[in-house]
Short mmCIF file of C-alpha atoms and ligand atoms in Angstrom, two decimals:
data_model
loop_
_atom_site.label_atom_id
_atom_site.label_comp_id
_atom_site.label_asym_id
_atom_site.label_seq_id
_atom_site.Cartn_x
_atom_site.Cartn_y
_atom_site.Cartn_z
CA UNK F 107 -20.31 41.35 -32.15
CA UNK F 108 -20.97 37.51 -32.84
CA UNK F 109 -23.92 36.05 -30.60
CA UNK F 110 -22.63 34.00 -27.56
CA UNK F 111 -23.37 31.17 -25.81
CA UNK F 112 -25.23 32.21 -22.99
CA UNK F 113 -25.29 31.32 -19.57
CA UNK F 114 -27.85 29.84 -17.82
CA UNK F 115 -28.87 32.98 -15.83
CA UNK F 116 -28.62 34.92 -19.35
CA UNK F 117 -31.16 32.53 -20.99
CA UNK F 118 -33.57 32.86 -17.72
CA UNK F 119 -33.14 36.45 -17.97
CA UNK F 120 -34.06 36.41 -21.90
CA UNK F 121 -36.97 34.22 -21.18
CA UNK F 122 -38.61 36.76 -18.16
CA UNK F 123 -38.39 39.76 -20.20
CA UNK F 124 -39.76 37.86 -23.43
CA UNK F 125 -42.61 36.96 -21.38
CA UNK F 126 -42.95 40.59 -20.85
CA UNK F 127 -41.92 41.63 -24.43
CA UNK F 128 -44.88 39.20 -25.71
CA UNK F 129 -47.76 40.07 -22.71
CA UNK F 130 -47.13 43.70 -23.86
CA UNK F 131 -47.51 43.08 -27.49
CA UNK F 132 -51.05 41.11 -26.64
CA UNK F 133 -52.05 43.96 -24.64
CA UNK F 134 -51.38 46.50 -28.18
CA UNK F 135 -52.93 44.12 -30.28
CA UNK F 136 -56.03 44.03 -27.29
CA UNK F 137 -56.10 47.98 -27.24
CA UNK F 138 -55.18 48.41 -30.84
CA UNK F 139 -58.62 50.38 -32.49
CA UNK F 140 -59.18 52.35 -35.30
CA UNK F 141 -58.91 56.35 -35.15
CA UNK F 142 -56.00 56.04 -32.36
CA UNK F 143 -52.54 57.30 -33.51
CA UNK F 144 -49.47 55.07 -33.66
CA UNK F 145 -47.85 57.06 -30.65
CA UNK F 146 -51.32 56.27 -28.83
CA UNK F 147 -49.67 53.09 -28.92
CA UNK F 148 -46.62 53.40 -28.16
CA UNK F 149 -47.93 55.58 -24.57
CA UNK F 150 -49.54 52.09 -23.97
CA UNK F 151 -46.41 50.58 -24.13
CA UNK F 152 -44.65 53.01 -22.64
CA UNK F 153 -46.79 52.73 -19.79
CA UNK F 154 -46.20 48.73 -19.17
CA UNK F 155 -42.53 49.03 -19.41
CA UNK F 156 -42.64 51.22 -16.14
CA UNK F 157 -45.11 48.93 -14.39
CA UNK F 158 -42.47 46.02 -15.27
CA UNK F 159 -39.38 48.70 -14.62
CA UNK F 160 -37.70 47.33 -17.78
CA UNK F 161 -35.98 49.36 -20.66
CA UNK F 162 -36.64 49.54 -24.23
CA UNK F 163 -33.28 48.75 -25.99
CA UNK F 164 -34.74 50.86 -29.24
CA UNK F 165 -34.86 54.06 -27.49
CA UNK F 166 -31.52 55.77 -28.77
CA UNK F 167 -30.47 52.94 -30.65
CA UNK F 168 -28.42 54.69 -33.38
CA UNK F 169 -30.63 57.64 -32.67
CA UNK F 170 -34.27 55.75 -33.32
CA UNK F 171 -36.60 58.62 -31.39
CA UNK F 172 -39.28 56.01 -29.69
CA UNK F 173 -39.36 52.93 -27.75
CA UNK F 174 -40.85 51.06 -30.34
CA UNK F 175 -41.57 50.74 -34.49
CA UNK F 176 -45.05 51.10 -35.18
CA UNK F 177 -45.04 50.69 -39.39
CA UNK F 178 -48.60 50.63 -41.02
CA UNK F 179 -49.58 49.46 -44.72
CA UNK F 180 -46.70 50.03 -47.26
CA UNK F 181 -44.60 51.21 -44.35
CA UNK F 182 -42.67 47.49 -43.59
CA UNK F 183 -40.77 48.52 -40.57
CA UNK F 184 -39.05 51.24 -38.43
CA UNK F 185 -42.04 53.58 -38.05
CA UNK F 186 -41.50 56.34 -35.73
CA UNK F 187 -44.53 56.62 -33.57
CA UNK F 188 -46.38 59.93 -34.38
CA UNK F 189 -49.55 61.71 -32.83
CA UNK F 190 -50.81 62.64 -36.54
CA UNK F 191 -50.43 59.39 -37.27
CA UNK F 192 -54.06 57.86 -37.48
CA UNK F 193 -54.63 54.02 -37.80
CA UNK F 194 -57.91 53.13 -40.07
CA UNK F 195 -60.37 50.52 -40.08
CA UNK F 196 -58.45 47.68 -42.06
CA UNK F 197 -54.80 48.70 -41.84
CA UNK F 198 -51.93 46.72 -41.27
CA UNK F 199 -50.06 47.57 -38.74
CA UNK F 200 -46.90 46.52 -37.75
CA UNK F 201 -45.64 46.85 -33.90
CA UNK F 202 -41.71 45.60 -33.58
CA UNK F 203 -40.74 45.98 -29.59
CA UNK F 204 -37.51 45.35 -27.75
CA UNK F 205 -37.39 44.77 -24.01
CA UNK F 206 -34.10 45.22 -21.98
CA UNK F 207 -34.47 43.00 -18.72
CA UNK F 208 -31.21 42.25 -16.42
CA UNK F 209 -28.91 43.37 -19.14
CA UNK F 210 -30.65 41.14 -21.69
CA UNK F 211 -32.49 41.94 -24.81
CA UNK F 212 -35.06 40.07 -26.34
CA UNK F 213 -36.85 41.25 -29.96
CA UNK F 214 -39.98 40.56 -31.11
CA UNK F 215 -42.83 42.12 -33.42
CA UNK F 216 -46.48 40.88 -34.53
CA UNK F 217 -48.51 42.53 -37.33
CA UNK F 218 -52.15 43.03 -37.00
CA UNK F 219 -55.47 44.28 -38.88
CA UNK F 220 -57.04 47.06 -37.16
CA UNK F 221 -60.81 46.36 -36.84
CA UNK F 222 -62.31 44.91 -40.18
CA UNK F 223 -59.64 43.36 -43.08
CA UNK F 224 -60.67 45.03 -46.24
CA UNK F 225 -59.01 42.67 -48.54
CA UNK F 226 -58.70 38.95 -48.05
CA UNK F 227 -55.55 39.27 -49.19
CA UNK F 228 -54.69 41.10 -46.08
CA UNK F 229 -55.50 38.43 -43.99
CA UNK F 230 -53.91 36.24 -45.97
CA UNK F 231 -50.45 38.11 -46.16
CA UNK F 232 -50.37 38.29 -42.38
CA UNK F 233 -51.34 34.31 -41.15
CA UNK F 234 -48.18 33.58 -44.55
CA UNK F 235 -46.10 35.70 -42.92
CA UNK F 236 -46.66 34.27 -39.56
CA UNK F 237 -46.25 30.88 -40.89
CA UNK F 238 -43.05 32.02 -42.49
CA UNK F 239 -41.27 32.63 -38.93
CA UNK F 240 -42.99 29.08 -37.70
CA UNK F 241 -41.31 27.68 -40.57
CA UNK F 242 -38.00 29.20 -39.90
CA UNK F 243 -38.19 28.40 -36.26
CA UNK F 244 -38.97 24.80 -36.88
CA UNK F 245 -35.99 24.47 -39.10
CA UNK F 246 -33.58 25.51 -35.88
CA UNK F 247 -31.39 23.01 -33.97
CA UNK F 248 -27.82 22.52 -32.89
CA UNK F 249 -25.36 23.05 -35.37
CA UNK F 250 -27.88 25.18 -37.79
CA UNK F 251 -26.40 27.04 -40.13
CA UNK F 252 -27.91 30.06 -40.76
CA UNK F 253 -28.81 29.41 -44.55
CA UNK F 254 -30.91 26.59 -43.32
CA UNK F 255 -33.32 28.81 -41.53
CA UNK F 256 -33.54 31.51 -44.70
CA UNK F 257 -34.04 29.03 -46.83
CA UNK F 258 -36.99 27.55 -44.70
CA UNK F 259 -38.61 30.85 -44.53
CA UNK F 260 -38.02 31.70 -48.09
CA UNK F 261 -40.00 28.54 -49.38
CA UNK F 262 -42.34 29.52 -47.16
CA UNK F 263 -43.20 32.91 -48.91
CA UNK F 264 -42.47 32.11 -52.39
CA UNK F 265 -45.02 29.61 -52.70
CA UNK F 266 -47.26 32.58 -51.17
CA UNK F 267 -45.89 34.98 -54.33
CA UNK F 268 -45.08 37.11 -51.76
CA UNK F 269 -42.31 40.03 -51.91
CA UNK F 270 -39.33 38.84 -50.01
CA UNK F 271 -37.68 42.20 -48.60
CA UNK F 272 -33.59 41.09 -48.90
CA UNK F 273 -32.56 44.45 -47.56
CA UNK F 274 -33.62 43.70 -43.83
CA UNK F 275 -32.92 40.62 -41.87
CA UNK F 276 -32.85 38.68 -38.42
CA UNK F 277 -29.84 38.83 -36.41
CA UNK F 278 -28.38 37.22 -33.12
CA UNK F 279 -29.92 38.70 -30.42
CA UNK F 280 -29.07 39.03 -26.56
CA UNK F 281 -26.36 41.42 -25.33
CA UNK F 282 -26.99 43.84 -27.66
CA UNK F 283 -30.28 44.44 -29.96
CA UNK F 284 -28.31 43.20 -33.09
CA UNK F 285 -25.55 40.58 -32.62
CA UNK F 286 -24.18 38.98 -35.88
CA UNK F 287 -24.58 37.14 -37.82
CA UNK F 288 -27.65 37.85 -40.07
CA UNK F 289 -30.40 35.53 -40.42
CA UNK F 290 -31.75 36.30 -43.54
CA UNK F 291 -35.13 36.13 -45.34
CA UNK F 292 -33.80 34.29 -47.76
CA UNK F 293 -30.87 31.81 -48.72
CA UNK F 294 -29.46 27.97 -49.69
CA UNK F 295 -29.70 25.48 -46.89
CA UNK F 296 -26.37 24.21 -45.94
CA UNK F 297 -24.76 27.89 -46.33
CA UNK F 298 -23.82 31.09 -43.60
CA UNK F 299 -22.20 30.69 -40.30
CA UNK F 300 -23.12 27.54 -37.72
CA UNK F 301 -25.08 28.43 -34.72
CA UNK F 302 -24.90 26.37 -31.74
CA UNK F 303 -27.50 25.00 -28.63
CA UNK F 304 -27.05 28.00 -26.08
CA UNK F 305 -27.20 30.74 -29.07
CA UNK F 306 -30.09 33.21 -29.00
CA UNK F 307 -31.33 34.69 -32.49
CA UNK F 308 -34.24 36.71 -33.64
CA UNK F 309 -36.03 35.62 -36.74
CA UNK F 310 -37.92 37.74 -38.55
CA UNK F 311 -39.65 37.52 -41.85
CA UNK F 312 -40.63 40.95 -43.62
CA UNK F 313 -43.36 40.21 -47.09
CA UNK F 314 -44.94 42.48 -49.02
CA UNK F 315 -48.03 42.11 -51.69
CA UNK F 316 -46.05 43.02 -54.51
CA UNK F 317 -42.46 43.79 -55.07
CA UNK F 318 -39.30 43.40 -52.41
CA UNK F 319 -37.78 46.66 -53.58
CA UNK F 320 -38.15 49.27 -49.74
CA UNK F 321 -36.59 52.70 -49.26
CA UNK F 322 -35.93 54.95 -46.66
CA UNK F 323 -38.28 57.93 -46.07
CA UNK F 324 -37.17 61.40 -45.42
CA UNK F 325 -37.29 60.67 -41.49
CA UNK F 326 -34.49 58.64 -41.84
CA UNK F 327 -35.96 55.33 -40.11
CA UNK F 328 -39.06 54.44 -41.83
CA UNK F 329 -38.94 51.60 -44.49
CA UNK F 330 -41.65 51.53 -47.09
CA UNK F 331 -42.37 49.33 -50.30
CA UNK F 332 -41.16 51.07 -53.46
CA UNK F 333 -44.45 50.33 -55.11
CA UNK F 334 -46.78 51.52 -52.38
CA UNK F 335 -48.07 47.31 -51.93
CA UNK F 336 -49.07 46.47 -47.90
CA UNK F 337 -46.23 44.49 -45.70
CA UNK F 338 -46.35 42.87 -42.63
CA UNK F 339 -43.51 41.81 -40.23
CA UNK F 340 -43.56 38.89 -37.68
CA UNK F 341 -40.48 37.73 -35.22
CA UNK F 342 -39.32 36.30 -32.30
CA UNK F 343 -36.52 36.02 -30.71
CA UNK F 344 -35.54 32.18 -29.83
CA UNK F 345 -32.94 29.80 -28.01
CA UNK F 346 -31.58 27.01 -29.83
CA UNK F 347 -31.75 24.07 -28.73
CA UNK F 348 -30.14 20.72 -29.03
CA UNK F 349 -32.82 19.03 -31.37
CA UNK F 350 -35.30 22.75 -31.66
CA UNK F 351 -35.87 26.34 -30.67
CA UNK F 352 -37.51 27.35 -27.75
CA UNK F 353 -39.55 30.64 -28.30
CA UNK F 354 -38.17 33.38 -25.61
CA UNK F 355 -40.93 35.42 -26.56
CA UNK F 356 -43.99 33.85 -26.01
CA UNK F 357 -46.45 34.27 -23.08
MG1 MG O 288 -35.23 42.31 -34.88
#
């Protein structure tokens, strides 16, 4: 399904449960502590969607088991939540969350160290990767086509050396979790479809250390880097403007 236009009450909708979507997130990255598993984490979460009475949209969605994607390290995204699952001092761990308020869905994920870095480059990778989405969401307007934005976040990786994972990419966003079309990672400006002021799309950078070859493991969900180098993941989910992007999910 192509992203809409959406409606007024649509967009107000979008931007009450991205406040949600990006308290919540805080709150993981606030409670997020070394020797707690990744389903630890996703109780937590579980626990604020009831206070709010919202929905995860990720719960089912072509069968994913959890309510969010916790992926740690080499593991870039769709982690299944697990109880055996321990976080240690220095990972990097990625937590991708949906929220499903008034029939809308907004999309968002941050990726943080737990307790001490134990690399610069850690650090590094995740403030590059950040920058990548600013850099994609500053290249949004009316009339964007969707090349523009990869190729903004693109530039903004390369000249970090980092992997650019081509296999995973954002996506329109609103009515359903994944609307098209695809907002890649990486592309030529003045190429892909045209989005227009009203649209709502989720951008998403995904880097890696080393190379931007991923695979699936055997639990069917969970992408990891081919050659075993850390990730990290950043997105939000944003309305375009007539001259920007607002960010839906921000606090
Ligand atoms: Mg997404």
């Amino acid at each position: 399904m192509m992203t809409r236009v959406k409606t007024p009450a649509e967009i107000a909708a979008m931007r009450e449960g991205g406040k949600m979507l990006a308290t919540i997130l805080q709150l993981l990255k606030q409670e997020l502590q070394p020797g707690m598993s990744t389903k630890d984490l996703s109780l937590i979460a579980a626990r604020e969607l009831e206070k709010y009475g919202v929905e995860s949209p990720f719960l089912g969605y072509q069968g994913f088991p959890d309510i969010i994607c916790i992926s740690v390290n080499d593991e870039v995204v769709h982690g299944i939540p697990r109880p055996d699952k321990i976080i240690n001092d220095g990972d990097i761990v990625s937590l991708d969350f949906g929220i499903k308020h008034k029939g809308m869905i907004t999309d968002a994920a941050i990726s943080v160290i737990a307790g001490t870095a134990k690399q610069k480059r850690h650090v590094q990778l995740v403030q590059r990767t950040e920058q990548a989405l600013t850099a994609g969401i500053m290249a949004v307007h009316n009339r964007v086509r969707a090349g523009d934005i990869a190729a903004a976040v693109q530039a903004e990786l390369e000249h970090a050396k980092y992997g650019i994972v081509e296999d995973l990419v954002g996506h329109g966003v609103g009515h359903q979790l994944h609307e098209d079309p695809n907002i890649p990672n990486f592309g030529r400006p003045n190429t892909g479809p045209w989005l227009d002021k009203g649209m709502t799309i989720a951008i998403e950078p995904m880097a890696t250390l080393g190379s931007e070859r991923v695979y699936v493991a055997e639990d069917e969900w969970t992408v990891l880097t081919y050659d075993g180098s850390w990730a990290a993941h950043f997105e939000h989910s944003v309305l375009i403007t007539e001259d920007g992007a607002e960010i839906l999910t921000s606090l």
